[in-house]
Amino acid sequence: MIQDEIRKLKEEQGAVILAHNYQIPEVQEIADFVGDSLELAIKAKEATADVLVFCGVEFMAETAKILNPSRKVLLPVKNAGCPLADCLTPEMVREAKARHPNAAVVLYVNSTIESKAEADITCTSANAVEVVESLAEKTVLFGPDANLAHYVAEQVSGKTIIPLPADGHCPVHREYTLADVEAAHARGDAVVCHPECDPEVQEASDLVASTGGMARQAHLHQNWTVLTEEGMAYRLGRLFPDRTFHAVEGVVCEDMKRTTLEDVRRALETGEYEVTIDEEIADRARKAIERMIALRG
Ligand code: MLT
């Protein structure tokens, strides 16, 4: 069985497999650890294994490499990107900083390494509110997800949150509509949505949470509709087998779904694709990521 081959290769190479909550079920099952991007970043930083096989998308594997540069980090597929990350360039961040010189720059980890190098601090959907509240600055340039920026602005007081760019979004979370919330409520489900969903979806939902937050609060209801990439409904079902989690069919992140068991095996066999990063940019991005991680303490 391919799973046995992967386990053997993993042992031979001293590797661990980290997988995001949105990965396909087979990849979640073979992983040593499954989590959201904050949990995975912390795991990667603390990892003592020689090789980290990162089943997720590029910016997550880069974050792992930045936080633990002496490890070999492998991304099993080359073209697992993130359209949200790609909608913000470092030039856009520099221009915004020039326009708002007293503002702090908070970038979602779903951003390129070059943009992170321009940030004061990064955040994930799990800690965005905490990160913004930790800042002395009253004005915050927040990117690249405008819906997450809206969510943060609703949760914190005394700060002006400026989304950067004005309409950055995740194409997957934008697919959920009010009609999805209404259909879920009509069948008696509680609705949890990700803060990357549109504001009207957030307002109509019973709970807005990161995927880590969804796992922590799943005990609150028996039957849920989960408005985030469908991999999370699988993950929640594994964590809480006595509850039901409906996903909206067909709303998938193609980049997250690219990684297959064959890719994981090939990565371990060939060492492809190793994540390498420009040291100067990595050093600057590391400061912003480490500042976020330090808040956890
Ligand atoms: C992440 O942080 O991993 C993604 O935003 C999904 C989530 O966990 O909420």
PDB file of C-alpha atoms and ligand atoms in Angstrom:
ATOM      1  CA  MET A   1       0.000   0.000   0.000  1.00  0.00           C
ATOM      2  CA  ILE A   2       1.228   3.490  -0.798  1.00  0.00           C
ATOM      3  CA  GLN A   3       0.644   4.532   2.838  1.00  0.00           C
ATOM      4  CA  ASP A   4       3.120   1.851   3.998  1.00  0.00           C
ATOM      5  CA  GLU A   5       5.683   3.004   1.455  1.00  0.00           C
ATOM      6  CA  ILE A   6       5.326   6.590   2.681  1.00  0.00           C
ATOM      7  CA  ARG A   7       5.715   5.536   6.320  1.00  0.00           C
ATOM      8  CA  LYS A   8       8.875   3.562   5.457  1.00  0.00           C
ATOM      9  CA  LEU A   9      10.394   6.428   3.467  1.00  0.00           C
ATOM     10  CA  LYS A  10       9.528   8.841   6.236  1.00  0.00           C
ATOM     11  CA  GLU A  11      11.302   6.734   8.809  1.00  0.00           C
ATOM     12  CA  GLU A  12      14.387   6.224   6.612  1.00  0.00           C
ATOM     13  CA  GLN A  13      14.715   9.965   6.111  1.00  0.00           C
ATOM     14  CA  GLY A  14      13.745  11.247   9.528  1.00  0.00           C
ATOM     15  CA  ALA A  15      10.858  13.167   8.000  1.00  0.00           C
ATOM     16  CA  VAL A  16       7.574  14.448   9.394  1.00  0.00           C
ATOM     17  CA  ILE A  17       4.503  15.246   7.344  1.00  0.00           C
ATOM     18  CA  LEU A  18       2.584  18.412   8.160  1.00  0.00           C
ATOM     19  CA  ALA A  19      -0.792  18.893   6.464  1.00  0.00           C
ATOM     20  CA  HIS A  20      -3.241  21.770   6.360  1.00  0.00           C
ATOM     21  CA  ASN A  21      -6.889  21.242   7.325  1.00  0.00           C
ATOM     22  CA  TYR A  22      -7.883  21.741   3.664  1.00  0.00           C
ATOM     23  CA  GLN A  23      -5.843  18.814   2.299  1.00  0.00           C
ATOM     24  CA  ILE A  24      -7.581  15.768   0.821  1.00  0.00           C
ATOM     25  CA  PRO A  25      -8.618  13.124   3.403  1.00  0.00           C
ATOM     26  CA  GLU A  26      -5.889  10.616   2.374  1.00  0.00           C
ATOM     27  CA  VAL A  27      -3.177  13.216   2.936  1.00  0.00           C
ATOM     28  CA  GLN A  28      -4.690  14.269   6.281  1.00  0.00           C
ATOM     29  CA  GLU A  29      -4.654  10.600   7.323  1.00  0.00           C
ATOM     30  CA  ILE A  30      -0.970  10.020   6.517  1.00  0.00           C
ATOM     31  CA  ALA A  31       0.167  13.270   8.185  1.00  0.00           C
ATOM     32  CA  ASP A  32       1.896  13.416  11.564  1.00  0.00           C
ATOM     33  CA  PHE A  33       0.126  16.670  12.283  1.00  0.00           C
ATOM     34  CA  VAL A  34      -2.907  18.384  10.733  1.00  0.00           C
ATOM     35  CA  GLY A  35      -3.782  21.973  11.564  1.00  0.00           C
ATOM     36  CA  ASP A  36      -4.368  25.551  10.510  1.00  0.00           C
ATOM     37  CA  SER A  37      -1.571  27.777   9.311  1.00  0.00           C
ATOM     38  CA  LEU A  38      -0.725  29.097  12.779  1.00  0.00           C
ATOM     39  CA  GLU A  39      -0.598  25.630  14.311  1.00  0.00           C
ATOM     40  CA  LEU A  40       1.496  24.375  11.396  1.00  0.00           C
ATOM     41  CA  ALA A  41       3.898  27.320  11.634  1.00  0.00           C
ATOM     42  CA  ILE A  42       4.432  26.614  15.335  1.00  0.00           C
ATOM     43  CA  LYS A  43       4.936  22.886  14.645  1.00  0.00           C
ATOM     44  CA  ALA A  44       7.424  23.702  11.897  1.00  0.00           C
ATOM     45  CA  LYS A  45       9.377  26.051  14.159  1.00  0.00           C
ATOM     46  CA  GLU A  46       9.604  23.413  16.890  1.00  0.00           C
ATOM     47  CA  ALA A  47      10.311  20.468  14.567  1.00  0.00           C
ATOM     48  CA  THR A  48      13.476  18.492  15.172  1.00  0.00           C
ATOM     49  CA  ALA A  49      13.029  16.166  12.173  1.00  0.00           C
ATOM     50  CA  ASP A  50      15.563  16.525   9.340  1.00  0.00           C
ATOM     51  CA  VAL A  51      12.898  16.843   6.664  1.00  0.00           C
ATOM     52  CA  LEU A  52       9.514  18.559   6.819  1.00  0.00           C
ATOM     53  CA  VAL A  53       7.097  17.515   4.077  1.00  0.00           C
ATOM     54  CA  PHE A  54       4.626  20.347   3.950  1.00  0.00           C
ATOM     55  CA  CYS A  55       1.256  19.435   2.441  1.00  0.00           C
ATOM     56  CA  GLY A  56      -0.314  22.808   1.891  1.00  0.00           C
ATOM     57  CA  VAL A  57       0.406  25.772  -0.333  1.00  0.00           C
ATOM     58  CA  GLU A  58       3.591  27.646  -1.103  1.00  0.00           C
ATOM     59  CA  PHE A  59       3.381  30.480   1.421  1.00  0.00           C
ATOM     60  CA  MET A  60       2.894  27.955   4.245  1.00  0.00           C
ATOM     61  CA  ALA A  61       5.946  25.914   3.232  1.00  0.00           C
ATOM     62  CA  GLU A  62       7.960  29.149   2.949  1.00  0.00           C
ATOM     63  CA  THR A  63       6.852  30.148   6.439  1.00  0.00           C
ATOM     64  CA  ALA A  64       8.020  26.756   7.732  1.00  0.00           C
ATOM     65  CA  LYS A  65      11.426  27.238   6.083  1.00  0.00           C
ATOM     66  CA  ILE A  66      11.752  30.782   7.449  1.00  0.00           C
ATOM     67  CA  LEU A  67      10.994  29.600  10.974  1.00  0.00           C
ATOM     68  CA  ASN A  68      13.269  26.553  10.857  1.00  0.00           C
ATOM     69  CA  PRO A  69      15.905  27.262   8.184  1.00  0.00           C
ATOM     70  CA  SER A  70      18.233  24.377   9.060  1.00  0.00           C
ATOM     71  CA  ARG A  71      15.567  21.793   8.100  1.00  0.00           C
ATOM     72  CA  LYS A  72      14.897  20.611   4.581  1.00  0.00           C
ATOM     73  CA  VAL A  73      11.328  21.687   3.736  1.00  0.00           C
ATOM     74  CA  LEU A  74       9.612  19.940   0.836  1.00  0.00           C
ATOM     75  CA  LEU A  75       6.452  21.091  -0.934  1.00  0.00           C
ATOM     76  CA  PRO A  76       5.259  17.937  -2.764  1.00  0.00           C
ATOM     77  CA  VAL A  77       3.684  19.874  -5.645  1.00  0.00           C
ATOM     78  CA  LYS A  78       5.271  22.790  -7.401  1.00  0.00           C
ATOM     79  CA  ASN A  79       2.211  24.736  -8.444  1.00  0.00           C
ATOM     80  CA  ALA A  80       0.306  24.932  -5.155  1.00  0.00           C
ATOM     81  CA  GLY A  81      -0.102  28.675  -4.926  1.00  0.00           C
ATOM     82  CA  CYS A  82      -2.597  31.083  -3.377  1.00  0.00           C
ATOM     83  CA  PRO A  83      -4.433  33.679  -5.487  1.00  0.00           C
ATOM     84  CA  LEU A  84      -5.105  35.723  -2.349  1.00  0.00           C
ATOM     85  CA  ALA A  85      -1.379  35.957  -1.600  1.00  0.00           C
ATOM     86  CA  ASP A  86      -0.695  36.965  -5.197  1.00  0.00           C
ATOM     87  CA  CYS A  87      -3.037  39.961  -5.093  1.00  0.00           C
ATOM     88  CA  LEU A  88      -0.669  42.033  -2.952  1.00  0.00           C
ATOM     89  CA  THR A  89       2.778  43.061  -4.168  1.00  0.00           C
ATOM     90  CA  PRO A  90       5.579  44.512  -2.020  1.00  0.00           C
ATOM     91  CA  GLU A  91       5.359  47.692  -4.112  1.00  0.00           C
ATOM     92  CA  MET A  92       1.707  48.096  -3.058  1.00  0.00           C
ATOM     93  CA  VAL A  93       2.726  47.735   0.596  1.00  0.00           C
ATOM     94  CA  ARG A  94       5.535  50.295   0.217  1.00  0.00           C
ATOM     95  CA  GLU A  95       3.204  52.779  -1.509  1.00  0.00           C
ATOM     96  CA  ALA A  96       0.597  52.402   1.241  1.00  0.00           C
ATOM     97  CA  LYS A  97       3.269  52.881   3.907  1.00  0.00           C
ATOM     98  CA  ALA A  98       4.356  56.093   2.186  1.00  0.00           C
ATOM     99  CA  ARG A  99       0.736  57.324   2.239  1.00  0.00           C
ATOM    100  CA  HIS A 100       0.210  56.308   5.904  1.00  0.00           C
ATOM    101  CA  PRO A 101       3.626  56.714   7.560  1.00  0.00           C
ATOM    102  CA  ASN A 102       2.241  56.287  11.084  1.00  0.00           C
ATOM    103  CA  ALA A 103       0.367  53.098  10.356  1.00  0.00           C
ATOM    104  CA  ALA A 104       1.424  49.606  11.358  1.00  0.00           C
ATOM    105  CA  VAL A 105       1.446  46.988   8.599  1.00  0.00           C
ATOM    106  CA  VAL A 106      -0.223  43.682   9.478  1.00  0.00           C
ATOM    107  CA  LEU A 107      -0.072  41.021   6.796  1.00  0.00           C
ATOM    108  CA  TYR A 108      -2.020  37.815   6.787  1.00  0.00           C
ATOM    109  CA  VAL A 109       0.357  34.862   6.385  1.00  0.00           C
ATOM    110  CA  ASN A 110      -1.472  34.257   3.103  1.00  0.00           C
ATOM    111  CA  SER A 111       0.911  36.693   1.436  1.00  0.00           C
ATOM    112  CA  THR A 112       4.163  36.394  -0.489  1.00  0.00           C
ATOM    113  CA  ILE A 113       7.489  36.358   1.315  1.00  0.00           C
ATOM    114  CA  GLU A 114       8.409  39.622  -0.454  1.00  0.00           C
ATOM    115  CA  SER A 115       5.304  41.339   0.946  1.00  0.00           C
ATOM    116  CA  LYS A 116       5.867  39.878   4.413  1.00  0.00           C
ATOM    117  CA  ALA A 117       9.335  41.448   4.350  1.00  0.00           C
ATOM    118  CA  GLU A 118       7.543  44.853   4.315  1.00  0.00           C
ATOM    119  CA  ALA A 119       5.272  44.023   7.280  1.00  0.00           C
ATOM    120  CA  ASP A 120       5.622  44.905  10.955  1.00  0.00           C
ATOM    121  CA  ILE A 121       3.888  41.712  11.972  1.00  0.00           C
ATOM    122  CA  THR A 122       1.998  38.857  10.343  1.00  0.00           C
ATOM    123  CA  CYS A 123      -1.239  37.239  11.477  1.00  0.00           C
ATOM    124  CA  THR A 124      -3.372  34.230  10.634  1.00  0.00           C
ATOM    125  CA  SER A 125      -7.141  34.018  10.748  1.00  0.00           C
ATOM    126  CA  ALA A 126      -6.773  32.446  14.213  1.00  0.00           C
ATOM    127  CA  ASN A 127      -4.973  35.392  15.815  1.00  0.00           C
ATOM    128  CA  ALA A 128      -5.724  38.439  13.611  1.00  0.00           C
ATOM    129  CA  VAL A 129      -7.712  40.243  16.322  1.00  0.00           C
ATOM    130  CA  GLU A 130      -5.100  39.544  18.997  1.00  0.00           C
ATOM    131  CA  VAL A 131      -2.313  40.729  16.676  1.00  0.00           C
ATOM    132  CA  VAL A 132      -4.053  44.029  15.872  1.00  0.00           C
ATOM    133  CA  GLU A 133      -4.933  44.599  19.538  1.00  0.00           C
ATOM    134  CA  SER A 134      -1.276  44.120  20.473  1.00  0.00           C
ATOM    135  CA  LEU A 135      -0.173  47.141  18.418  1.00  0.00           C
ATOM    136  CA  ALA A 136       0.387  50.621  19.789  1.00  0.00           C
ATOM    137  CA  GLU A 137      -0.424  52.210  16.412  1.00  0.00           C
ATOM    138  CA  LYS A 138      -3.991  53.433  15.956  1.00  0.00           C
ATOM    139  CA  THR A 139      -3.990  53.005  12.191  1.00  0.00           C
ATOM    140  CA  VAL A 140      -3.378  49.596  10.685  1.00  0.00           C
ATOM    141  CA  LEU A 141      -2.771  48.704   7.050  1.00  0.00           C
ATOM    142  CA  PHE A 142      -4.177  45.193   6.865  1.00  0.00           C
ATOM    143  CA  GLY A 143      -3.841  42.868   3.895  1.00  0.00           C
ATOM    144  CA  PRO A 144      -4.387  41.113   1.660  1.00  0.00           C
ATOM    145  CA  ASP A 145      -7.881  39.847   2.636  1.00  0.00           C
ATOM    146  CA  ALA A 146     -10.455  42.662   2.826  1.00  0.00           C
ATOM    147  CA  ASN A 147     -13.087  40.431   4.469  1.00  0.00           C
ATOM    148  CA  LEU A 148     -10.706  39.452   7.245  1.00  0.00           C
ATOM    149  CA  ALA A 149      -9.870  43.159   7.601  1.00  0.00           C
ATOM    150  CA  HIS A 150     -13.616  43.840   7.981  1.00  0.00           C
ATOM    151  CA  TYR A 151     -13.899  41.102  10.612  1.00  0.00           C
ATOM    152  CA  VAL A 152     -10.975  42.535  12.587  1.00  0.00           C
ATOM    153  CA  ALA A 153     -12.410  46.068  12.354  1.00  0.00           C
ATOM    154  CA  GLU A 154     -15.680  44.775  13.861  1.00  0.00           C
ATOM    155  CA  GLN A 155     -13.862  43.098  16.751  1.00  0.00           C
ATOM    156  CA  VAL A 156     -11.386  45.755  17.846  1.00  0.00           C
ATOM    157  CA  SER A 157     -12.145  49.247  19.058  1.00  0.00           C
ATOM    158  CA  GLY A 158     -10.143  52.431  18.783  1.00  0.00           C
ATOM    159  CA  LYS A 159      -8.289  51.446  15.592  1.00  0.00           C
ATOM    160  CA  THR A 160      -8.689  52.416  11.963  1.00  0.00           C
ATOM    161  CA  ILE A 161      -8.207  49.360   9.769  1.00  0.00           C
ATOM    162  CA  ILE A 162      -7.318  50.095   6.147  1.00  0.00           C
ATOM    163  CA  PRO A 163      -7.630  47.061   3.841  1.00  0.00           C
ATOM    164  CA  LEU A 164      -4.713  46.602   1.489  1.00  0.00           C
ATOM    165  CA  PRO A 165      -5.596  46.206  -1.357  1.00  0.00           C
ATOM    166  CA  ALA A 166      -9.149  47.545  -1.039  1.00  0.00           C
ATOM    167  CA  ASP A 167     -10.722  44.380  -2.431  1.00  0.00           C
ATOM    168  CA  GLY A 168      -8.265  41.532  -1.867  1.00  0.00           C
ATOM    169  CA  HIS A 169     -10.089  38.255  -1.417  1.00  0.00           C
ATOM    170  CA  CYS A 170      -9.915  34.483  -1.447  1.00  0.00           C
ATOM    171  CA  PRO A 171     -11.897  33.286  -4.488  1.00  0.00           C
ATOM    172  CA  VAL A 172     -13.034  30.176  -2.611  1.00  0.00           C
ATOM    173  CA  HIS A 173     -14.510  31.942   0.422  1.00  0.00           C
ATOM    174  CA  ARG A 174     -16.135  34.520  -1.846  1.00  0.00           C
ATOM    175  CA  GLU A 175     -18.283  31.727  -3.288  1.00  0.00           C
ATOM    176  CA  TYR A 176     -20.387  31.356  -0.149  1.00  0.00           C
ATOM    177  CA  THR A 177     -23.606  33.346  -0.201  1.00  0.00           C
ATOM    178  CA  LEU A 178     -26.460  34.333   2.070  1.00  0.00           C
ATOM    179  CA  ALA A 179     -28.490  31.607   0.330  1.00  0.00           C
ATOM    180  CA  ASP A 180     -26.028  28.994   1.691  1.00  0.00           C
ATOM    181  CA  VAL A 181     -26.575  30.291   5.226  1.00  0.00           C
ATOM    182  CA  GLU A 182     -30.355  30.318   4.776  1.00  0.00           C
ATOM    183  CA  ALA A 183     -30.398  26.780   3.342  1.00  0.00           C
ATOM    184  CA  ALA A 184     -28.327  25.555   6.292  1.00  0.00           C
ATOM    185  CA  HIS A 185     -30.590  27.236   8.808  1.00  0.00           C
ATOM    186  CA  ALA A 186     -33.647  25.808   7.040  1.00  0.00           C
ATOM    187  CA  ARG A 187     -32.358  22.281   7.668  1.00  0.00           C
ATOM    188  CA  GLY A 188     -31.652  23.117  11.300  1.00  0.00           C
ATOM    189  CA  ASP A 189     -27.865  23.452  11.136  1.00  0.00           C
ATOM    190  CA  ALA A 190     -25.820  26.012  12.983  1.00  0.00           C
ATOM    191  CA  VAL A 191     -23.542  27.859  10.553  1.00  0.00           C
ATOM    192  CA  VAL A 192     -19.889  28.587  11.074  1.00  0.00           C
ATOM    193  CA  CYS A 193     -18.099  30.638   8.438  1.00  0.00           C
ATOM    194  CA  HIS A 194     -14.495  31.623   7.932  1.00  0.00           C
ATOM    195  CA  PRO A 195     -13.650  35.343   8.310  1.00  0.00           C
ATOM    196  CA  GLU A 196     -12.558  35.368   4.646  1.00  0.00           C
ATOM    197  CA  CYS A 197     -16.285  35.105   3.738  1.00  0.00           C
ATOM    198  CA  ASP A 198     -18.185  38.221   2.673  1.00  0.00           C
ATOM    199  CA  PRO A 199     -19.471  40.474   5.498  1.00  0.00           C
ATOM    200  CA  GLU A 200     -23.139  39.599   4.857  1.00  0.00           C
ATOM    201  CA  VAL A 201     -22.308  35.894   5.211  1.00  0.00           C
ATOM    202  CA  GLN A 202     -20.383  36.606   8.422  1.00  0.00           C
ATOM    203  CA  GLU A 203     -23.301  38.582   9.843  1.00  0.00           C
ATOM    204  CA  ALA A 204     -25.870  35.872   9.079  1.00  0.00           C
ATOM    205  CA  SER A 205     -23.718  33.020  10.451  1.00  0.00           C
ATOM    206  CA  ASP A 206     -23.899  31.772  14.027  1.00  0.00           C
ATOM    207  CA  LEU A 207     -20.143  31.789  14.405  1.00  0.00           C
ATOM    208  CA  VAL A 208     -17.182  33.257  12.525  1.00  0.00           C
ATOM    209  CA  ALA A 209     -13.978  31.312  13.115  1.00  0.00           C
ATOM    210  CA  SER A 210     -10.663  30.218  11.696  1.00  0.00           C
ATOM    211  CA  THR A 211     -10.410  26.500  11.040  1.00  0.00           C
ATOM    212  CA  GLY A 212      -8.557  26.068  14.349  1.00  0.00           C
ATOM    213  CA  GLY A 213     -11.364  28.038  16.032  1.00  0.00           C
ATOM    214  CA  MET A 214     -13.950  25.812  14.336  1.00  0.00           C
ATOM    215  CA  ALA A 215     -12.315  22.754  15.885  1.00  0.00           C
ATOM    216  CA  ARG A 216     -12.217  24.401  19.296  1.00  0.00           C
ATOM    217  CA  GLN A 217     -15.895  25.414  19.182  1.00  0.00           C
ATOM    218  CA  ALA A 218     -17.468  22.454  17.391  1.00  0.00           C
ATOM    219  CA  HIS A 219     -18.817  21.166  20.718  1.00  0.00           C
ATOM    220  CA  LEU A 220     -21.302  24.068  20.787  1.00  0.00           C
ATOM    221  CA  HIS A 221     -23.791  22.482  18.354  1.00  0.00           C
ATOM    222  CA  GLN A 222     -24.736  19.046  17.130  1.00  0.00           C
ATOM    223  CA  ASN A 223     -25.275  19.776  13.419  1.00  0.00           C
ATOM    224  CA  TRP A 224     -23.168  22.273  11.528  1.00  0.00           C
ATOM    225  CA  THR A 225     -22.795  23.704   8.072  1.00  0.00           C
ATOM    226  CA  VAL A 226     -19.186  24.692   7.613  1.00  0.00           C
ATOM    227  CA  LEU A 227     -18.510  27.580   5.223  1.00  0.00           C
ATOM    228  CA  THR A 228     -14.874  27.046   4.455  1.00  0.00           C
ATOM    229  CA  GLU A 229     -12.976  24.740   2.116  1.00  0.00           C
ATOM    230  CA  GLU A 230     -14.586  21.293   2.266  1.00  0.00           C
ATOM    231  CA  GLY A 231     -11.464  19.567   3.677  1.00  0.00           C
ATOM    232  CA  MET A 232     -12.373  21.142   7.008  1.00  0.00           C
ATOM    233  CA  ALA A 233     -15.714  19.320   7.195  1.00  0.00           C
ATOM    234  CA  TYR A 234     -13.772  16.054   6.847  1.00  0.00           C
ATOM    235  CA  ARG A 235     -11.342  17.125   9.564  1.00  0.00           C
ATOM    236  CA  LEU A 236     -14.142  18.119  11.945  1.00  0.00           C
ATOM    237  CA  GLY A 237     -15.923  14.821  11.288  1.00  0.00           C
ATOM    238  CA  ARG A 238     -12.764  12.949  12.297  1.00  0.00           C
ATOM    239  CA  LEU A 239     -12.373  15.039  15.436  1.00  0.00           C
ATOM    240  CA  PHE A 240     -16.049  14.882  16.453  1.00  0.00           C
ATOM    241  CA  PRO A 241     -17.554  11.655  15.068  1.00  0.00           C
ATOM    242  CA  ASP A 242     -20.780  12.141  17.064  1.00  0.00           C
ATOM    243  CA  ARG A 243     -21.620  15.420  15.284  1.00  0.00           C
ATOM    244  CA  THR A 244     -22.468  16.243  11.684  1.00  0.00           C
ATOM    245  CA  PHE A 245     -20.621  18.732   9.504  1.00  0.00           C
ATOM    246  CA  HIS A 246     -22.040  19.671   6.108  1.00  0.00           C
ATOM    247  CA  ALA A 247     -19.916  21.371   3.483  1.00  0.00           C
ATOM    248  CA  VAL A 248     -21.255  23.288   0.485  1.00  0.00           C
ATOM    249  CA  GLU A 249     -20.560  20.917  -2.359  1.00  0.00           C
ATOM    250  CA  GLY A 250     -18.185  22.021  -5.054  1.00  0.00           C
ATOM    251  CA  VAL A 251     -16.535  24.845  -3.140  1.00  0.00           C
ATOM    252  CA  VAL A 252     -12.936  23.677  -3.125  1.00  0.00           C
ATOM    253  CA  CYS A 253      -9.506  25.238  -3.152  1.00  0.00           C
ATOM    254  CA  GLU A 254      -7.851  23.685  -6.177  1.00  0.00           C
ATOM    255  CA  ASP A 255      -4.391  24.572  -4.928  1.00  0.00           C
ATOM    256  CA  MET A 256      -4.967  22.791  -1.625  1.00  0.00           C
ATOM    257  CA  LYS A 257      -6.333  19.774  -3.455  1.00  0.00           C
ATOM    258  CA  ARG A 258      -3.326  19.350  -5.752  1.00  0.00           C
ATOM    259  CA  THR A 259      -1.309  17.265  -3.293  1.00  0.00           C
ATOM    260  CA  THR A 260      -1.925  13.517  -3.581  1.00  0.00           C
ATOM    261  CA  LEU A 261      -0.378  10.540  -1.800  1.00  0.00           C
ATOM    262  CA  GLU A 262       1.683   9.901  -4.953  1.00  0.00           C
ATOM    263  CA  ASP A 263       3.112  13.404  -4.654  1.00  0.00           C
ATOM    264  CA  VAL A 264       4.005  12.838  -0.998  1.00  0.00           C
ATOM    265  CA  ARG A 265       5.771   9.580  -1.893  1.00  0.00           C
ATOM    266  CA  ARG A 266       7.634  11.210  -4.758  1.00  0.00           C
ATOM    267  CA  ALA A 267       8.712  14.104  -2.533  1.00  0.00           C
ATOM    268  CA  LEU A 268      10.225  11.660  -0.051  1.00  0.00           C
ATOM    269  CA  GLU A 269      11.867   9.623  -2.822  1.00  0.00           C
ATOM    270  CA  THR A 270      13.355  12.485  -4.784  1.00  0.00           C
ATOM    271  CA  GLY A 271      13.637  15.375  -2.289  1.00  0.00           C
ATOM    272  CA  GLU A 272      11.462  17.516  -4.541  1.00  0.00           C
ATOM    273  CA  TYR A 273      10.460  20.267  -4.309  1.00  0.00           C
ATOM    274  CA  GLU A 274      12.823  21.766  -1.807  1.00  0.00           C
ATOM    275  CA  VAL A 275      11.841  25.220  -0.571  1.00  0.00           C
ATOM    276  CA  THR A 276      14.671  27.715  -0.878  1.00  0.00           C
ATOM    277  CA  ILE A 277      14.427  31.369   0.037  1.00  0.00           C
ATOM    278  CA  ASP A 278      16.462  34.503  -0.456  1.00  0.00           C
ATOM    279  CA  GLU A 279      18.248  35.076   2.859  1.00  0.00           C
ATOM    280  CA  GLU A 280      17.929  38.845   2.935  1.00  0.00           C
ATOM    281  CA  ILE A 281      14.178  38.739   2.308  1.00  0.00           C
ATOM    282  CA  ALA A 282      13.784  35.778   4.664  1.00  0.00           C
ATOM    283  CA  ASP A 283      15.474  37.700   7.499  1.00  0.00           C
ATOM    284  CA  ARG A 284      13.056  40.604   7.104  1.00  0.00           C
ATOM    285  CA  ALA A 285       9.989  38.367   6.772  1.00  0.00           C
ATOM    286  CA  ARG A 286      11.170  36.296   9.775  1.00  0.00           C
ATOM    287  CA  LYS A 287      11.025  39.351  12.062  1.00  0.00           C
ATOM    288  CA  ALA A 288       7.337  39.877  11.203  1.00  0.00           C
ATOM    289  CA  ILE A 289       6.475  36.178  11.617  1.00  0.00           C
ATOM    290  CA  GLU A 290       8.459  35.736  14.846  1.00  0.00           C
ATOM    291  CA  ARG A 291       6.769  38.809  16.313  1.00  0.00           C
ATOM    292  CA  MET A 292       3.412  37.092  15.693  1.00  0.00           C
ATOM    293  CA  ILE A 293       4.575  33.786  17.165  1.00  0.00           C
ATOM    294  CA  ALA A 294       5.934  35.557  20.268  1.00  0.00           C
ATOM    295  CA  LEU A 295       2.421  36.825  21.094  1.00  0.00           C
ATOM    296  CA  ARG A 296       1.365  33.280  21.841  1.00  0.00           C
ATOM    297  CA  GLY A 297       3.420  33.207  25.041  1.00  0.00           C
TER     298      GLY A 297
HETATM  299  C1  MLT B   1      -5.299  29.212   7.978  1.00  0.00           C
HETATM  300  O1  MLT B   1      -4.969  30.082   8.768  1.00  0.00           O
HETATM  301  O2  MLT B   1      -4.826  28.106   7.969  1.00  0.00           O
HETATM  302  C2  MLT B   1      -6.410  29.519   7.008  1.00  0.00           C
HETATM  303  O3  MLT B   1      -6.818  30.834   7.114  1.00  0.00           O
HETATM  304  C3  MLT B   1      -7.517  28.652   7.286  1.00  0.00           C
HETATM  305  C4  MLT B   1      -7.850  28.735   8.751  1.00  0.00           C
HETATM  306  O4  MLT B   1      -7.215  28.043   9.509  1.00  0.00           O
HETATM  307  O5  MLT B   1      -8.692  29.478   9.172  1.00  0.00           O
END
